[in-house]
mmCIF file of C-alpha atoms in Angstrom:
data_model
loop_
_atom_site.group_PDB
_atom_site.id
_atom_site.type_symbol
_atom_site.label_atom_id
_atom_site.label_comp_id
_atom_site.label_asym_id
_atom_site.label_seq_id
_atom_site.Cartn_x
_atom_site.Cartn_y
_atom_site.Cartn_z
ATOM 1 C CA UNK A 1 11.051 -3.539 6.200
ATOM 2 C CA UNK A 2 14.458 -4.029 7.485
ATOM 3 C CA UNK A 3 14.727 -7.829 7.025
ATOM 4 C CA UNK A 4 12.415 -7.140 3.859
ATOM 5 C CA UNK A 5 14.921 -4.570 2.189
ATOM 6 C CA UNK A 6 18.308 -6.840 3.591
ATOM 7 C CA UNK A 7 16.633 -10.106 1.904
ATOM 8 C CA UNK A 8 16.003 -8.054 -1.235
ATOM 9 C CA UNK A 9 18.911 -7.119 -1.702
ATOM 10 C CA UNK A 10 20.776 -10.252 -0.705
ATOM 11 C CA UNK A 11 18.571 -11.700 -3.558
ATOM 12 C CA UNK A 12 19.654 -9.356 -6.308
ATOM 13 C CA UNK A 13 23.250 -9.461 -5.716
ATOM 14 C CA UNK A 14 22.755 -13.744 -6.096
ATOM 15 C CA UNK A 15 21.142 -12.689 -8.968
ATOM 16 C CA UNK A 16 23.089 -9.799 -10.239
ATOM 17 C CA UNK A 17 27.038 -10.512 -9.445
ATOM 18 C CA UNK A 18 28.965 -9.363 -11.293
ATOM 19 C CA UNK A 19 32.489 -11.255 -10.590
ATOM 20 C CA UNK A 20 32.604 -15.203 -11.855
ATOM 21 C CA UNK A 21 34.966 -16.168 -8.807
ATOM 22 C CA UNK A 22 36.091 -14.246 -6.089
ATOM 23 C CA UNK A 23 39.351 -14.296 -4.899
ATOM 24 C CA UNK A 24 40.425 -13.714 -1.018
ATOM 25 C CA UNK A 25 42.981 -14.383 1.163
ATOM 26 C CA UNK A 26 42.384 -16.337 4.140
ATOM 27 C CA UNK A 27 44.873 -18.502 6.373
ATOM 28 C CA UNK A 28 44.258 -21.934 7.064
ATOM 29 C CA UNK A 29 45.415 -24.539 9.891
ATOM 30 C CA UNK A 30 45.324 -28.605 9.154
ATOM 31 C CA UNK A 31 47.239 -31.791 10.339
ATOM 32 C CA UNK A 32 49.072 -31.401 7.393
ATOM 33 C CA UNK A 33 48.671 -29.707 3.995
ATOM 34 C CA UNK A 34 45.692 -31.442 2.913
ATOM 35 C CA UNK A 35 44.040 -30.254 6.311
ATOM 36 C CA UNK A 36 45.574 -26.687 6.138
ATOM 37 C CA UNK A 37 44.018 -26.083 2.182
ATOM 38 C CA UNK A 38 40.599 -28.334 3.673
ATOM 39 C CA UNK A 39 40.033 -25.069 6.253
ATOM 40 C CA UNK A 40 41.511 -22.571 4.125
ATOM 41 C CA UNK A 41 38.635 -24.006 2.443
ATOM 42 C CA UNK A 42 36.456 -23.106 4.378
ATOM 43 C CA UNK A 43 37.372 -19.854 5.663
ATOM 44 C CA UNK A 44 37.512 -18.681 1.761
ATOM 45 C CA UNK A 45 33.906 -19.746 1.949
ATOM 46 C CA UNK A 46 32.923 -18.256 5.096
ATOM 47 C CA UNK A 47 34.616 -14.947 3.861
ATOM 48 C CA UNK A 48 31.864 -14.921 0.689
ATOM 49 C CA UNK A 49 29.050 -15.669 1.752
ATOM 50 C CA UNK A 50 28.978 -13.216 4.456
ATOM 51 C CA UNK A 51 29.614 -10.400 2.031
ATOM 52 C CA UNK A 52 26.197 -11.953 0.331
ATOM 53 C CA UNK A 53 23.999 -13.039 2.980
ATOM 54 C CA UNK A 54 23.583 -11.835 6.288
ATOM 55 C CA UNK A 55 23.393 -14.824 8.871
ATOM 56 C CA UNK A 56 21.416 -13.020 11.832
ATOM 57 C CA UNK A 57 18.383 -12.343 8.765
ATOM 58 C CA UNK A 58 18.054 -16.472 8.990
ATOM 59 C CA UNK A 59 14.904 -18.432 10.102
ATOM 60 C CA UNK A 60 14.583 -21.400 11.580
ATOM 61 C CA UNK A 61 16.937 -23.999 9.696
ATOM 62 C CA UNK A 62 18.733 -21.925 7.255
ATOM 63 C CA UNK A 63 21.493 -21.394 9.122
ATOM 64 C CA UNK A 64 21.769 -25.357 9.628
ATOM 65 C CA UNK A 65 21.575 -24.812 5.248
ATOM 66 C CA UNK A 66 24.482 -22.274 5.160
ATOM 67 C CA UNK A 67 26.299 -25.113 7.256
ATOM 68 C CA UNK A 68 26.185 -27.733 5.202
ATOM 69 C CA UNK A 69 27.474 -25.162 2.702
ATOM 70 C CA UNK A 70 30.793 -24.336 4.227
ATOM 71 C CA UNK A 71 30.845 -28.481 4.749
ATOM 72 C CA UNK A 72 31.027 -28.063 1.052
ATOM 73 C CA UNK A 73 33.670 -25.911 0.867
ATOM 74 C CA UNK A 74 36.881 -27.248 -1.270
ATOM 75 C CA UNK A 75 33.183 -28.374 -3.901
ATOM 76 C CA UNK A 76 33.121 -24.249 -4.711
ATOM 77 C CA UNK A 77 36.689 -23.705 -5.105
ATOM 78 C CA UNK A 78 38.555 -22.143 -8.737
ATOM 79 C CA UNK A 79 41.591 -22.956 -6.977
ATOM 80 C CA UNK A 80 44.325 -22.293 -4.115
ATOM 81 C CA UNK A 81 47.606 -20.078 -3.928
ATOM 82 C CA UNK A 82 49.843 -20.868 -1.461
ATOM 83 C CA UNK A 83 51.524 -17.435 -0.643
ATOM 84 C CA UNK A 84 52.822 -19.455 2.570
ATOM 85 C CA UNK A 85 53.485 -22.551 4.990
ATOM 86 C CA UNK A 86 54.674 -23.618 7.840
ATOM 87 C CA UNK A 87 55.504 -26.515 10.696
ATOM 88 C CA UNK A 88 54.430 -25.511 13.128
ATOM 89 C CA UNK A 89 53.645 -27.453 17.352
ATOM 90 C CA UNK A 90 52.163 -30.755 15.191
ATOM 91 C CA UNK A 91 50.500 -28.452 12.604
ATOM 92 C CA UNK A 92 50.411 -27.767 8.982
ATOM 93 C CA UNK A 93 49.543 -23.886 8.112
ATOM 94 C CA UNK A 94 49.441 -21.715 5.410
ATOM 95 C CA UNK A 95 48.736 -18.332 4.079
ATOM 96 C CA UNK A 96 46.736 -18.910 0.961
ATOM 97 C CA UNK A 97 44.522 -16.612 -1.957
ATOM 98 C CA UNK A 98 41.743 -18.531 -2.966
ATOM 99 C CA UNK A 99 39.307 -18.434 -6.167
ATOM 100 C CA UNK A 100 35.657 -18.657 -5.120
ATOM 101 C CA UNK A 101 33.567 -19.535 -7.643
ATOM 102 C CA UNK A 102 30.662 -16.949 -7.982
ATOM 103 C CA UNK A 103 29.489 -17.131 -11.361
ATOM 104 C CA UNK A 104 25.743 -17.082 -11.464
ATOM 105 C CA UNK A 105 25.291 -20.739 -12.419
ATOM 106 C CA UNK A 106 27.585 -22.399 -10.203
ATOM 107 C CA UNK A 107 26.460 -24.823 -7.404
ATOM 108 C CA UNK A 108 27.753 -21.792 -4.512
ATOM 109 C CA UNK A 109 25.369 -19.600 -5.931
ATOM 110 C CA UNK A 110 22.232 -21.445 -6.566
ATOM 111 C CA UNK A 111 21.835 -23.264 -2.712
ATOM 112 C CA UNK A 112 22.119 -19.550 -1.633
ATOM 113 C CA UNK A 113 19.327 -18.646 -3.666
ATOM 114 C CA UNK A 114 17.586 -21.751 -2.393
ATOM 115 C CA UNK A 115 18.749 -21.120 1.512
ATOM 116 C CA UNK A 116 17.376 -17.818 0.889
ATOM 117 C CA UNK A 117 14.166 -18.738 -1.192
ATOM 118 C CA UNK A 118 13.726 -21.641 1.407
ATOM 119 C CA UNK A 119 14.068 -19.036 4.738
ATOM 120 C CA UNK A 120 12.204 -16.940 3.678
ATOM 121 C CA UNK A 121 9.816 -17.360 -0.068
ATOM 122 C CA UNK A 122 8.398 -14.939 -1.185
ATOM 123 C CA UNK A 123 4.494 -15.969 -1.882
ATOM 124 C CA UNK A 124 1.414 -15.597 -2.973
ATOM 125 C CA UNK A 125 -2.331 -16.252 -1.207
ATOM 126 C CA UNK A 126 -4.831 -16.604 -3.658
ATOM 127 C CA UNK A 127 -7.976 -18.449 -2.490
ATOM 128 C CA UNK A 128 -11.308 -19.266 -4.587
ATOM 129 C CA UNK A 129 -14.909 -19.923 -3.283
ATOM 130 C CA UNK A 130 -17.030 -22.635 -4.854
ATOM 131 C CA UNK A 131 -21.079 -23.249 -4.554
ATOM 132 C CA UNK A 132 -22.494 -26.183 -2.766
ATOM 133 C CA UNK A 133 -22.863 -27.266 -6.647
ATOM 134 C CA UNK A 134 -18.696 -27.657 -6.950
ATOM 135 C CA UNK A 135 -18.568 -23.765 -9.188
ATOM 136 C CA UNK A 136 -15.864 -21.426 -8.579
ATOM 137 C CA UNK A 137 -18.115 -18.150 -8.131
ATOM 138 C CA UNK A 138 -14.603 -16.071 -6.887
ATOM 139 C CA UNK A 139 -11.782 -15.501 -5.199
ATOM 140 C CA UNK A 140 -13.212 -15.093 -1.237
ATOM 141 C CA UNK A 141 -11.169 -12.147 0.174
ATOM 142 C CA UNK A 142 -12.086 -13.222 3.821
ATOM 143 C CA UNK A 143 -9.937 -16.180 3.413
ATOM 144 C CA UNK A 144 -6.818 -14.909 1.704
ATOM 145 C CA UNK A 145 -6.885 -11.938 4.513
ATOM 146 C CA UNK A 146 -6.305 -14.625 7.681
ATOM 147 C CA UNK A 147 -4.167 -16.505 6.005
ATOM 148 C CA UNK A 148 -1.452 -13.576 5.330
ATOM 149 C CA UNK A 149 -2.818 -12.228 8.419
ATOM 150 C CA UNK A 150 -1.674 -15.538 9.889
ATOM 151 C CA UNK A 151 1.900 -15.827 7.705
ATOM 152 C CA UNK A 152 2.720 -12.547 8.352
ATOM 153 C CA UNK A 153 2.695 -13.352 12.127
ATOM 154 C CA UNK A 154 4.047 -16.884 11.368
ATOM 155 C CA UNK A 155 7.797 -15.107 10.445
ATOM 156 C CA UNK A 156 6.907 -14.339 7.174
ATOM 157 C CA UNK A 157 8.002 -11.470 5.024
ATOM 158 C CA UNK A 158 6.977 -11.739 1.596
ATOM 159 C CA UNK A 159 3.133 -12.108 1.409
ATOM 160 C CA UNK A 160 2.253 -10.740 -2.112
ATOM 161 C CA UNK A 161 -0.989 -8.801 -2.030
ATOM 162 C CA UNK A 162 -2.678 -10.507 -4.132
ATOM 163 C CA UNK A 163 -6.493 -8.317 -4.395
ATOM 164 C CA UNK A 164 -4.895 -6.689 -7.588
ATOM 165 C CA UNK A 165 -3.309 -8.928 -9.573
ATOM 166 C CA UNK A 166 -5.849 -11.013 -10.980
ATOM 167 C CA UNK A 167 -8.779 -10.130 -12.806
ATOM 168 C CA UNK A 168 -12.395 -12.159 -13.518
ATOM 169 C CA UNK A 169 -11.536 -13.825 -16.579
ATOM 170 C CA UNK A 170 -8.779 -15.505 -14.355
ATOM 171 C CA UNK A 171 -10.554 -16.678 -11.749
ATOM 172 C CA UNK A 172 -11.347 -19.841 -14.278
ATOM 173 C CA UNK A 173 -7.883 -20.344 -15.448
ATOM 174 C CA UNK A 174 -6.969 -20.141 -11.284
ATOM 175 C CA UNK A 175 -9.087 -22.911 -10.709
ATOM 176 C CA UNK A 176 -8.298 -24.966 -13.712
ATOM 177 C CA UNK A 177 -5.019 -25.202 -12.199
ATOM 178 C CA UNK A 178 -6.658 -25.965 -8.822
ATOM 179 C CA UNK A 179 -8.252 -28.839 -10.570
ATOM 180 C CA UNK A 180 -5.087 -29.807 -12.342
ATOM 181 C CA UNK A 181 -6.308 -28.878 -15.534
ATOM 182 C CA UNK A 182 -4.373 -25.834 -16.502
ATOM 183 C CA UNK A 183 -0.436 -25.524 -16.259
ATOM 184 C CA UNK A 184 0.424 -23.971 -12.837
ATOM 185 C CA UNK A 185 3.265 -22.356 -14.906
ATOM 186 C CA UNK A 186 0.407 -20.026 -16.295
ATOM 187 C CA UNK A 187 0.040 -18.333 -12.996
ATOM 188 C CA UNK A 188 3.784 -17.101 -12.832
ATOM 189 C CA UNK A 189 2.820 -14.644 -15.786
ATOM 190 C CA UNK A 190 -0.107 -13.427 -12.896
ATOM 191 C CA UNK A 191 1.750 -13.456 -9.857
ATOM 192 C CA UNK A 192 5.069 -13.232 -9.816
ATOM 193 C CA UNK A 193 6.284 -15.107 -6.881
ATOM 194 C CA UNK A 194 8.108 -17.892 -5.374
ATOM 195 C CA UNK A 195 5.333 -19.909 -4.497
ATOM 196 C CA UNK A 196 1.154 -19.768 -5.377
ATOM 197 C CA UNK A 197 -0.958 -20.817 -2.075
ATOM 198 C CA UNK A 198 -4.017 -22.145 -4.507
ATOM 199 C CA UNK A 199 -7.404 -22.963 -1.960
ATOM 200 C CA UNK A 200 -10.613 -22.772 -2.303
ATOM 201 C CA UNK A 201 -13.412 -23.373 0.191
ATOM 202 C CA UNK A 202 -16.908 -24.361 0.263
ATOM 203 C CA UNK A 203 -18.957 -22.836 3.254
ATOM 204 C CA UNK A 204 -22.858 -23.906 4.559
ATOM 205 C CA UNK A 205 -24.460 -22.713 7.748
ATOM 206 C CA UNK A 206 -27.232 -24.108 10.040
ATOM 207 C CA UNK A 207 -29.380 -22.282 12.342
ATOM 208 C CA UNK A 208 -28.892 -23.915 15.724
ATOM 209 C CA UNK A 209 -32.281 -25.331 16.782
ATOM 210 C CA UNK A 210 -32.314 -26.877 21.044
ATOM 211 C CA UNK A 211 -34.910 -29.178 22.214
ATOM 212 C CA UNK A 212 -37.603 -27.589 23.652
ATOM 213 C CA UNK A 213 -38.849 -29.688 26.435
ATOM 214 C CA UNK A 214 -42.109 -31.491 24.726
ATOM 215 C CA UNK A 215 -40.477 -33.410 21.815
ATOM 216 C CA UNK A 216 -39.946 -31.141 19.054
ATOM 217 C CA UNK A 217 -36.607 -28.642 18.616
ATOM 218 C CA UNK A 218 -36.894 -24.560 19.107
ATOM 219 C CA UNK A 219 -34.655 -23.009 16.517
ATOM 220 C CA UNK A 220 -32.548 -19.848 18.660
ATOM 221 C CA UNK A 221 -30.547 -16.916 17.119
ATOM 222 C CA UNK A 222 -27.371 -18.088 17.071
ATOM 223 C CA UNK A 223 -26.101 -20.097 13.881
ATOM 224 C CA UNK A 224 -23.479 -22.539 13.040
ATOM 225 C CA UNK A 225 -21.763 -22.845 10.228
ATOM 226 C CA UNK A 226 -19.566 -24.902 8.450
ATOM 227 C CA UNK A 227 -15.656 -23.716 6.284
ATOM 228 C CA UNK A 228 -14.295 -27.132 4.102
ATOM 229 C CA UNK A 229 -10.578 -25.684 2.656
ATOM 230 C CA UNK A 230 -8.408 -27.076 0.947
ATOM 231 C CA UNK A 231 -5.078 -25.455 -0.377
ATOM 232 C CA UNK A 232 -1.736 -26.689 -2.906
ATOM 233 C CA UNK A 233 1.757 -24.897 -2.599
ATOM 234 C CA UNK A 234 3.285 -24.680 -5.715
ATOM 235 C CA UNK A 235 6.298 -24.085 -6.752
ATOM 236 C CA UNK A 236 5.820 -21.376 -9.869
ATOM 237 C CA UNK A 237 9.125 -21.612 -11.691
ATOM 238 C CA UNK A 238 8.532 -25.665 -12.197
ATOM 239 C CA UNK A 239 4.713 -26.161 -11.310
ATOM 240 C CA UNK A 240 5.294 -28.878 -9.035
ATOM 241 C CA UNK A 241 2.678 -29.117 -6.162
ATOM 242 C CA UNK A 242 5.102 -29.405 -3.695
ATOM 243 C CA UNK A 243 1.401 -29.613 -0.053
ATOM 244 C CA UNK A 244 -1.670 -30.003 -0.341
ATOM 245 C CA UNK A 245 -3.272 -29.429 2.767
ATOM 246 C CA UNK A 246 -7.354 -30.317 3.947
ATOM 247 C CA UNK A 247 -9.153 -28.537 6.665
ATOM 248 C CA UNK A 248 -13.364 -28.299 8.044
ATOM 249 C CA UNK A 249 -13.494 -25.583 10.419
ATOM 250 C CA UNK A 250 -16.910 -25.026 12.531
ATOM 251 C CA UNK A 251 -17.617 -20.587 13.606
ATOM 252 C CA UNK A 252 -20.696 -20.639 15.444
ATOM 253 C CA UNK A 253 -22.100 -16.017 15.113
ATOM 254 C CA UNK A 254 -25.982 -14.530 14.748
ATOM 255 C CA UNK A 255 -26.445 -15.194 11.568
ATOM 256 C CA UNK A 256 -24.903 -16.920 9.534
ATOM 257 C CA UNK A 257 -22.951 -14.985 6.981
ATOM 258 C CA UNK A 258 -21.204 -13.998 10.034
ATOM 259 C CA UNK A 259 -20.924 -18.721 11.776
ATOM 260 C CA UNK A 260 -19.546 -19.089 7.920
ATOM 261 C CA UNK A 261 -16.764 -16.302 7.935
ATOM 262 C CA UNK A 262 -16.267 -17.487 11.700
ATOM 263 C CA UNK A 263 -15.594 -20.967 10.259
ATOM 264 C CA UNK A 264 -13.198 -19.868 7.525
ATOM 265 C CA UNK A 265 -11.354 -17.422 9.641
ATOM 266 C CA UNK A 266 -10.532 -20.559 11.786
ATOM 267 C CA UNK A 267 -9.899 -22.568 8.708
ATOM 268 C CA UNK A 268 -7.108 -20.392 7.621
ATOM 269 C CA UNK A 269 -5.640 -19.864 10.246
ATOM 270 C CA UNK A 270 -5.226 -23.654 10.734
ATOM 271 C CA UNK A 271 -3.984 -23.725 7.073
ATOM 272 C CA UNK A 272 -1.342 -21.757 7.478
ATOM 273 C CA UNK A 273 0.427 -22.853 10.388
ATOM 274 C CA UNK A 274 0.413 -26.192 8.549
ATOM 275 C CA UNK A 275 2.168 -23.700 5.813
ATOM 276 C CA UNK A 276 4.695 -22.967 8.093
ATOM 277 C CA UNK A 277 5.475 -26.625 9.130
ATOM 278 C CA UNK A 278 5.666 -27.631 5.597
ATOM 279 C CA UNK A 279 7.802 -24.995 4.271
ATOM 280 C CA UNK A 280 10.364 -25.453 7.353
ATOM 281 C CA UNK A 281 9.937 -29.226 6.817
ATOM 282 C CA UNK A 282 11.527 -28.561 2.859
ATOM 283 C CA UNK A 283 13.588 -25.716 4.344
ATOM 284 C CA UNK A 284 15.262 -28.957 6.771
ATOM 285 C CA UNK A 285 15.405 -31.739 4.263
ATOM 286 C CA UNK A 286 16.467 -29.478 0.954
ATOM 287 C CA UNK A 287 19.754 -30.379 -0.018
ATOM 288 C CA UNK A 288 22.174 -27.944 -0.394
ATOM 289 C CA UNK A 289 24.804 -29.266 -1.674
ATOM 290 C CA UNK A 290 23.426 -31.401 -4.790
#
């Protein structure tokens, strides 16, 4: 809960930052004046970022992204006013007032929003149930619940409860989005998250039969279930499909319904792990300074 509150507070600050520049007094050191100014720029950006982002809440490659921002610190500076400078022991030392660009549309703020989104994005999971005739017949609570539980265990904290977000009439629209027949951004009016994990599941089951020793087969009290789950990760602000996963899983139960349920849960856990890997990959590969 504490982490969730911190992340929400950070996003609000990033979106609603009132000042377009923040002046900080810092020191810098380098081989010459240019080097000292570069060091002061980094120190200033670190100071400002530290007031907006608690680095202890970052996971995965979030900290690496912050380091990339620090490496490009000079690109986020509007002005440097050198208050004093001194050459000592072969190094140049300065004391300066540094103007850091914190305009909401500036590169620094945009990159910090990206860091927070990729570090722990807001995710909504919607699973559609498909009949063998390929018709979408409703949403699949078993798949949604299993995927949500696994994503929470993997460390994602901003998982939306979609159970009450859409009506039966919206299922058709979501199905069209899944098939690429409708703009994915239409889902943004229903689901206010960064990403939509939109899945479609199909299941079937068969009674398990064993050889009866007389050249035939004897049905048992067990059934085997098969689940095929395809998931699309959609970025809702652009409608971009970031990834597509398909998995095929099996389950065994004392009825066809139970066997299919176990197969669905196994498929959902597998896909959730792939989703986690994809978000970490996005986090690692994104160039946070454009």
